[in-house]
Tab-separated table of N, CA, C and O in Angstrom:
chain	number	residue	atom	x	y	z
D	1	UNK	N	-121.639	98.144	-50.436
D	1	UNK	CA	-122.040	97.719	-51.758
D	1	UNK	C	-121.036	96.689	-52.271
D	1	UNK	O	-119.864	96.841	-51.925
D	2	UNK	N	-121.342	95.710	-53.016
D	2	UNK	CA	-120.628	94.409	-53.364
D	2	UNK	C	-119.589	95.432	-54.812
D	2	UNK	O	-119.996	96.576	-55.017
D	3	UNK	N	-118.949	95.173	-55.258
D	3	UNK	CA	-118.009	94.831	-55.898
D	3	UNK	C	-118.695	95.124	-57.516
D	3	UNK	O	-118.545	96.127	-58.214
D	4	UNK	N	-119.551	93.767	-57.838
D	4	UNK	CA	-120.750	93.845	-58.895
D	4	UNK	C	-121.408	94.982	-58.893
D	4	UNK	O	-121.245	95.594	-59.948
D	5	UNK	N	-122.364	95.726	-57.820
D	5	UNK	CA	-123.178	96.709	-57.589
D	5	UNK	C	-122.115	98.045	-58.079
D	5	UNK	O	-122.409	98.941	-58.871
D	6	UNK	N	-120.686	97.843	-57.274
D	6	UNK	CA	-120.179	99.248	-57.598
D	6	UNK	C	-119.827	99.419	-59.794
D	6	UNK	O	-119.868	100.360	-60.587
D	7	UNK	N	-119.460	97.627	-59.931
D	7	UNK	CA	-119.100	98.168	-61.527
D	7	UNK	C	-120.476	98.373	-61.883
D	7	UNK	O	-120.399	99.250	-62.743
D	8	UNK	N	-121.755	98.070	-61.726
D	8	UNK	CA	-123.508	98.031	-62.264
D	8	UNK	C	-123.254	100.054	-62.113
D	8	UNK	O	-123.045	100.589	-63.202
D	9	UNK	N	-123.270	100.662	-61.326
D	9	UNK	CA	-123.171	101.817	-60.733
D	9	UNK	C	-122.419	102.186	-61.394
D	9	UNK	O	-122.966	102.741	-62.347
D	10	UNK	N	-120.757	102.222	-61.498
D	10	UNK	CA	-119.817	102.828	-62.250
D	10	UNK	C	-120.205	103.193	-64.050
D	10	UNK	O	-120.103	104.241	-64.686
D	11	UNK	N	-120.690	101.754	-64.469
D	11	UNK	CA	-120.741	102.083	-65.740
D	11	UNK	C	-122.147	102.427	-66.141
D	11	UNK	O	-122.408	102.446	-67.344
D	12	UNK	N	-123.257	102.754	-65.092
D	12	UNK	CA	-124.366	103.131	-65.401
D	12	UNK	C	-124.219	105.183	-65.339
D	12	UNK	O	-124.785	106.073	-65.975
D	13	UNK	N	-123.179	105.179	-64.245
D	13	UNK	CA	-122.793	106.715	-64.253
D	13	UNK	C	-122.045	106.917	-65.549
D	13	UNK	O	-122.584	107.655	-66.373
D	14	UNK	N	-120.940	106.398	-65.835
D	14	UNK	CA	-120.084	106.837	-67.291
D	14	UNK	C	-120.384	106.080	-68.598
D	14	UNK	O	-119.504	106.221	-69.448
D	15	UNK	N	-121.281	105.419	-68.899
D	15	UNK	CA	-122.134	105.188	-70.285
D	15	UNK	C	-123.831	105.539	-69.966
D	15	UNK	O	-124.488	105.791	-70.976
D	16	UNK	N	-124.191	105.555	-69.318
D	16	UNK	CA	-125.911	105.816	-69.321
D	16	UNK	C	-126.571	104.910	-69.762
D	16	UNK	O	-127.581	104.898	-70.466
D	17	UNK	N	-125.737	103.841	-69.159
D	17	UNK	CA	-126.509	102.599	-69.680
D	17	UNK	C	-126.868	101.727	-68.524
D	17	UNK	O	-126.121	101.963	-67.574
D	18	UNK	N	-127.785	100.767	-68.262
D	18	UNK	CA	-128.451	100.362	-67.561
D	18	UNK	C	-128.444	98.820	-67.715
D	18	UNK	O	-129.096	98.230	-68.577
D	19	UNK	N	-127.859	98.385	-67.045
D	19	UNK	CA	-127.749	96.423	-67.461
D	19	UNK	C	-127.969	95.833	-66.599
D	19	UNK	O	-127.730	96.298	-65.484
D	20	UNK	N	-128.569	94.443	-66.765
D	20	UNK	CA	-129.468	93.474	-65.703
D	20	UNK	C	-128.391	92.899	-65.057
D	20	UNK	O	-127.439	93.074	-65.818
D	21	UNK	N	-127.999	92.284	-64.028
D	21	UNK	CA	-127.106	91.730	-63.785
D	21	UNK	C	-127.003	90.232	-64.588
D	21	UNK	O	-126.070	89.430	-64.643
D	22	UNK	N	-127.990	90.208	-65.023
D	22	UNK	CA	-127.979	88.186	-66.026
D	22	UNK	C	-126.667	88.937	-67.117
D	22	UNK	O	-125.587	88.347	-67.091
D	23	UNK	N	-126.737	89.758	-67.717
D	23	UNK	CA	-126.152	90.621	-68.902
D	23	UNK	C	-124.463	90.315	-68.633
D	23	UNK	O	-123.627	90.005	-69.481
D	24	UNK	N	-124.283	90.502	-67.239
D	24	UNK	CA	-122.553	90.334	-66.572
D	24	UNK	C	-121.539	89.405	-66.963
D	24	UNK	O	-121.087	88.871	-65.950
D	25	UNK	N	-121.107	89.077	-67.785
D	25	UNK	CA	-119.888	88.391	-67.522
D	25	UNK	C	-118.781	87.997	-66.672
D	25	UNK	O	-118.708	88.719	-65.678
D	26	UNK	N	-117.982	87.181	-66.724
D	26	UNK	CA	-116.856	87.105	-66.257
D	26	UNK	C	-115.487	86.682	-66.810
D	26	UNK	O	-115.507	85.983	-67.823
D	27	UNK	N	-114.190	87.044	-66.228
D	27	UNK	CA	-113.260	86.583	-66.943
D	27	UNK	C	-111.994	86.730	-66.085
D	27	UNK	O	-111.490	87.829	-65.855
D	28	UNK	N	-111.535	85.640	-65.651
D	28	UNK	CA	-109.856	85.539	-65.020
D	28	UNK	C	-109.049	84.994	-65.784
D	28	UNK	O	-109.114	83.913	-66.369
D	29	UNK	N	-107.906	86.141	-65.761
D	29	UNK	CA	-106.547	85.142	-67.039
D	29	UNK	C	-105.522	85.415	-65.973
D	29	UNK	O	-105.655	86.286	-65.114
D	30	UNK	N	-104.315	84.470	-66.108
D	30	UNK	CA	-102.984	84.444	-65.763
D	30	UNK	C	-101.807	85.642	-66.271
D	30	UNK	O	-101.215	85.205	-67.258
D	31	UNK	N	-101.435	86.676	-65.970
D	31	UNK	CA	-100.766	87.239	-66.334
D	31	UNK	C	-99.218	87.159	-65.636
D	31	UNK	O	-98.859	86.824	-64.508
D	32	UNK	N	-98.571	87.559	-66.670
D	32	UNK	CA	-96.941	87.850	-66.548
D	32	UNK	C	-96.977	89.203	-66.133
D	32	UNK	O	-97.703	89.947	-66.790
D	33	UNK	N	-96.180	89.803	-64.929
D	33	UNK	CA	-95.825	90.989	-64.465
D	33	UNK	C	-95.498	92.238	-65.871
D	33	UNK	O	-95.659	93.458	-65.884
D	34	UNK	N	-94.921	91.157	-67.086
D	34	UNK	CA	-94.310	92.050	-68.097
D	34	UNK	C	-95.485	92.216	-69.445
D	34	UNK	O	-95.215	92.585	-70.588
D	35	UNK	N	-96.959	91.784	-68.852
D	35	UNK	CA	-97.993	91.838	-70.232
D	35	UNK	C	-98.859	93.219	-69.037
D	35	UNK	O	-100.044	93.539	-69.139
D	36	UNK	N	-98.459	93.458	-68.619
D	36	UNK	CA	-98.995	94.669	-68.042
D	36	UNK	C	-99.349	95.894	-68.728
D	36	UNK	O	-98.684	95.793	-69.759
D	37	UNK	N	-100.024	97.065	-68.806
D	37	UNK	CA	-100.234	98.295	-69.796
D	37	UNK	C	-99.241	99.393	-68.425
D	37	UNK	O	-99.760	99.794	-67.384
D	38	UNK	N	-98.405	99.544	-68.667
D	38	UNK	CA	-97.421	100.270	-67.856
D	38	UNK	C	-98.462	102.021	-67.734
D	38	UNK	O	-98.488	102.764	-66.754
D	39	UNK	N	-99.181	102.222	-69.060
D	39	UNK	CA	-99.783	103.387	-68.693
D	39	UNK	C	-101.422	103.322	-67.500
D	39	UNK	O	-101.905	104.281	-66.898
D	40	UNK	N	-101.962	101.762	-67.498
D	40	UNK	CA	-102.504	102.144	-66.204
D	40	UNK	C	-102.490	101.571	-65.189
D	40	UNK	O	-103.399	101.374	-64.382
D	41	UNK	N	-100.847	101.105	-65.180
D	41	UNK	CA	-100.709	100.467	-63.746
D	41	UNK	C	-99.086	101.672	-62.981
D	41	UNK	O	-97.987	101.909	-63.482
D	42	UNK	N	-99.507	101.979	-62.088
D	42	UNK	CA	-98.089	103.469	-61.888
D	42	UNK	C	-96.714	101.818	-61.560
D	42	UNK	O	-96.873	100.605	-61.420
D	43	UNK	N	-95.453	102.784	-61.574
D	43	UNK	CA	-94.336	101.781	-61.953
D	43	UNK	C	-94.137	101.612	-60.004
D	43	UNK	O	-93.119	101.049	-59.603
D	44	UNK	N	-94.904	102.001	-59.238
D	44	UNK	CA	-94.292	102.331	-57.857
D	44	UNK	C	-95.338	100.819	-57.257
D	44	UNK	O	-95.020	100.090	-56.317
D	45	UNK	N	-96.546	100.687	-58.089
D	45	UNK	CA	-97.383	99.802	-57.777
D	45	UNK	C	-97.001	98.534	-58.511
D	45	UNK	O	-97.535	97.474	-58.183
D	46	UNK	N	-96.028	98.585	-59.570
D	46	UNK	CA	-95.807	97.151	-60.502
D	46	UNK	C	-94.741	96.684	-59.444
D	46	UNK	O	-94.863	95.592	-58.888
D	47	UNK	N	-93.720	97.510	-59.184
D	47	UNK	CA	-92.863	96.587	-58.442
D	47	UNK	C	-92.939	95.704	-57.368
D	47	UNK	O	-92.176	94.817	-56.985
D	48	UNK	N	-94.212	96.198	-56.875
D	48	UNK	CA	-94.850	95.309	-55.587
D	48	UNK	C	-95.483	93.841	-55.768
D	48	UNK	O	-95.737	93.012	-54.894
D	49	UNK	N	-95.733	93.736	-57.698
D	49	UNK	CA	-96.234	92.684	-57.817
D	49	UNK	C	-95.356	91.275	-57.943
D	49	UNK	O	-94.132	91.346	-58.052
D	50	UNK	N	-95.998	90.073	-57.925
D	50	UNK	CA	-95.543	88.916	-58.212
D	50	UNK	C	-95.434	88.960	-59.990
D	50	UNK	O	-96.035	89.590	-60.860
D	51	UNK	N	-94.338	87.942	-59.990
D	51	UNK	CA	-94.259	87.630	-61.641
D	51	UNK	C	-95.307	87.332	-62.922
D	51	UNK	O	-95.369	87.516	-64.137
D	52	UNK	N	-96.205	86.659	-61.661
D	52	UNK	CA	-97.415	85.983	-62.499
D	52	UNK	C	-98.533	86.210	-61.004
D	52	UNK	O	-98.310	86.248	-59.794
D	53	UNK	N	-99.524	86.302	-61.678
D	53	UNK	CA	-100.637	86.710	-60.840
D	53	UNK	C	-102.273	86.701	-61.722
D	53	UNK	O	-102.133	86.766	-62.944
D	54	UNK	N	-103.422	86.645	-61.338
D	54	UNK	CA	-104.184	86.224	-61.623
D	54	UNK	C	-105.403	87.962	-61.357
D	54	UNK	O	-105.340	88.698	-60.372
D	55	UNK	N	-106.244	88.126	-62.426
D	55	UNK	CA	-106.552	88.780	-62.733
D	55	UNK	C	-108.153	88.870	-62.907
D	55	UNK	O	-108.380	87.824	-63.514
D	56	UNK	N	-109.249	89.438	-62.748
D	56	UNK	CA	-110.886	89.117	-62.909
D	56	UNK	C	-110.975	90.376	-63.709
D	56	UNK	O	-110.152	91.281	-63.843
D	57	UNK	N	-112.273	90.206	-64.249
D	57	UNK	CA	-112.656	91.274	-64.829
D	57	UNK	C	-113.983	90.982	-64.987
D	57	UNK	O	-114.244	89.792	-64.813
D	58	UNK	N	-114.985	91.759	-65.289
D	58	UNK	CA	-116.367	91.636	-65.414
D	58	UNK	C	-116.744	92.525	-66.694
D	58	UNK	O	-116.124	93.581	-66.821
D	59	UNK	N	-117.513	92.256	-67.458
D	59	UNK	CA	-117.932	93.016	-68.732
D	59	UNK	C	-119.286	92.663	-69.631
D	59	UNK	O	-119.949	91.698	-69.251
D	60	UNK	N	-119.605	93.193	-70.476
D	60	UNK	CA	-120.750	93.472	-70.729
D	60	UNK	C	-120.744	93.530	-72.188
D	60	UNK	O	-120.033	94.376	-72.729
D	61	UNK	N	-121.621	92.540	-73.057
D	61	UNK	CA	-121.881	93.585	-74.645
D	61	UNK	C	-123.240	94.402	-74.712
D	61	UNK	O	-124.349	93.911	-74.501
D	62	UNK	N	-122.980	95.735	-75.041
D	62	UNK	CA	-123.913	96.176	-75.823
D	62	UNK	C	-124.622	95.819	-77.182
D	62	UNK	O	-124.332	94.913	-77.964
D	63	UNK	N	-125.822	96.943	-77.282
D	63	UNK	CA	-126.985	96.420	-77.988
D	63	UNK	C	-125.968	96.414	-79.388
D	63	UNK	O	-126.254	95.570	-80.237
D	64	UNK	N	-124.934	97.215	-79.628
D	64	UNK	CA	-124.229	97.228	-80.691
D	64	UNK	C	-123.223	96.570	-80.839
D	64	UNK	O	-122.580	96.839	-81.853
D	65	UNK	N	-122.666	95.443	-79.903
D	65	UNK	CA	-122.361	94.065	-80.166
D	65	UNK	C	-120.748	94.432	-79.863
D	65	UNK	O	-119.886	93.675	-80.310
D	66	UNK	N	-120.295	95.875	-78.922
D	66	UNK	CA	-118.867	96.476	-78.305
D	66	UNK	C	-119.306	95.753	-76.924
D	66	UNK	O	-120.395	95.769	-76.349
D	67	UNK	N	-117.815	94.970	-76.514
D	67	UNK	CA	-117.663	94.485	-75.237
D	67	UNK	C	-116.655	95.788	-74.216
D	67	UNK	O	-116.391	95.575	-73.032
């Protein structure tokens, strides 16, 4: 299963919601090692990273206008 299919799947299991793939977004930003959320990245996996590194994300608004 592609990548897309598993987040279509993931968030159709934990919201019960159902979205077309046209609906999908996208989004890559540049991050600094130090704009990280330390609570969901473990500290054993940050140290492995580069300073700056590049990031995707895929997302969705609902009918109530929450991304």
């Amino acid at each position: 299963m592609t990548t897309l299919g598993c987040f279509l799947q993931a968030l159709e299991k934990t919201t019960n919601e159902k979205i077309d793939l046209k609906d999908v977004g996208y989004e890559t930003v540049e991050l600094y090692r130090d704009e990280l959320d330390t609570n969901l990245i473990p500290a054993d996996k940050m140290e492995n990273l580069p300073d700056e590194f590049l990031v995707s994300s895929a997302n969705f608004i609902d009918e109530k206008g929450d991304e």
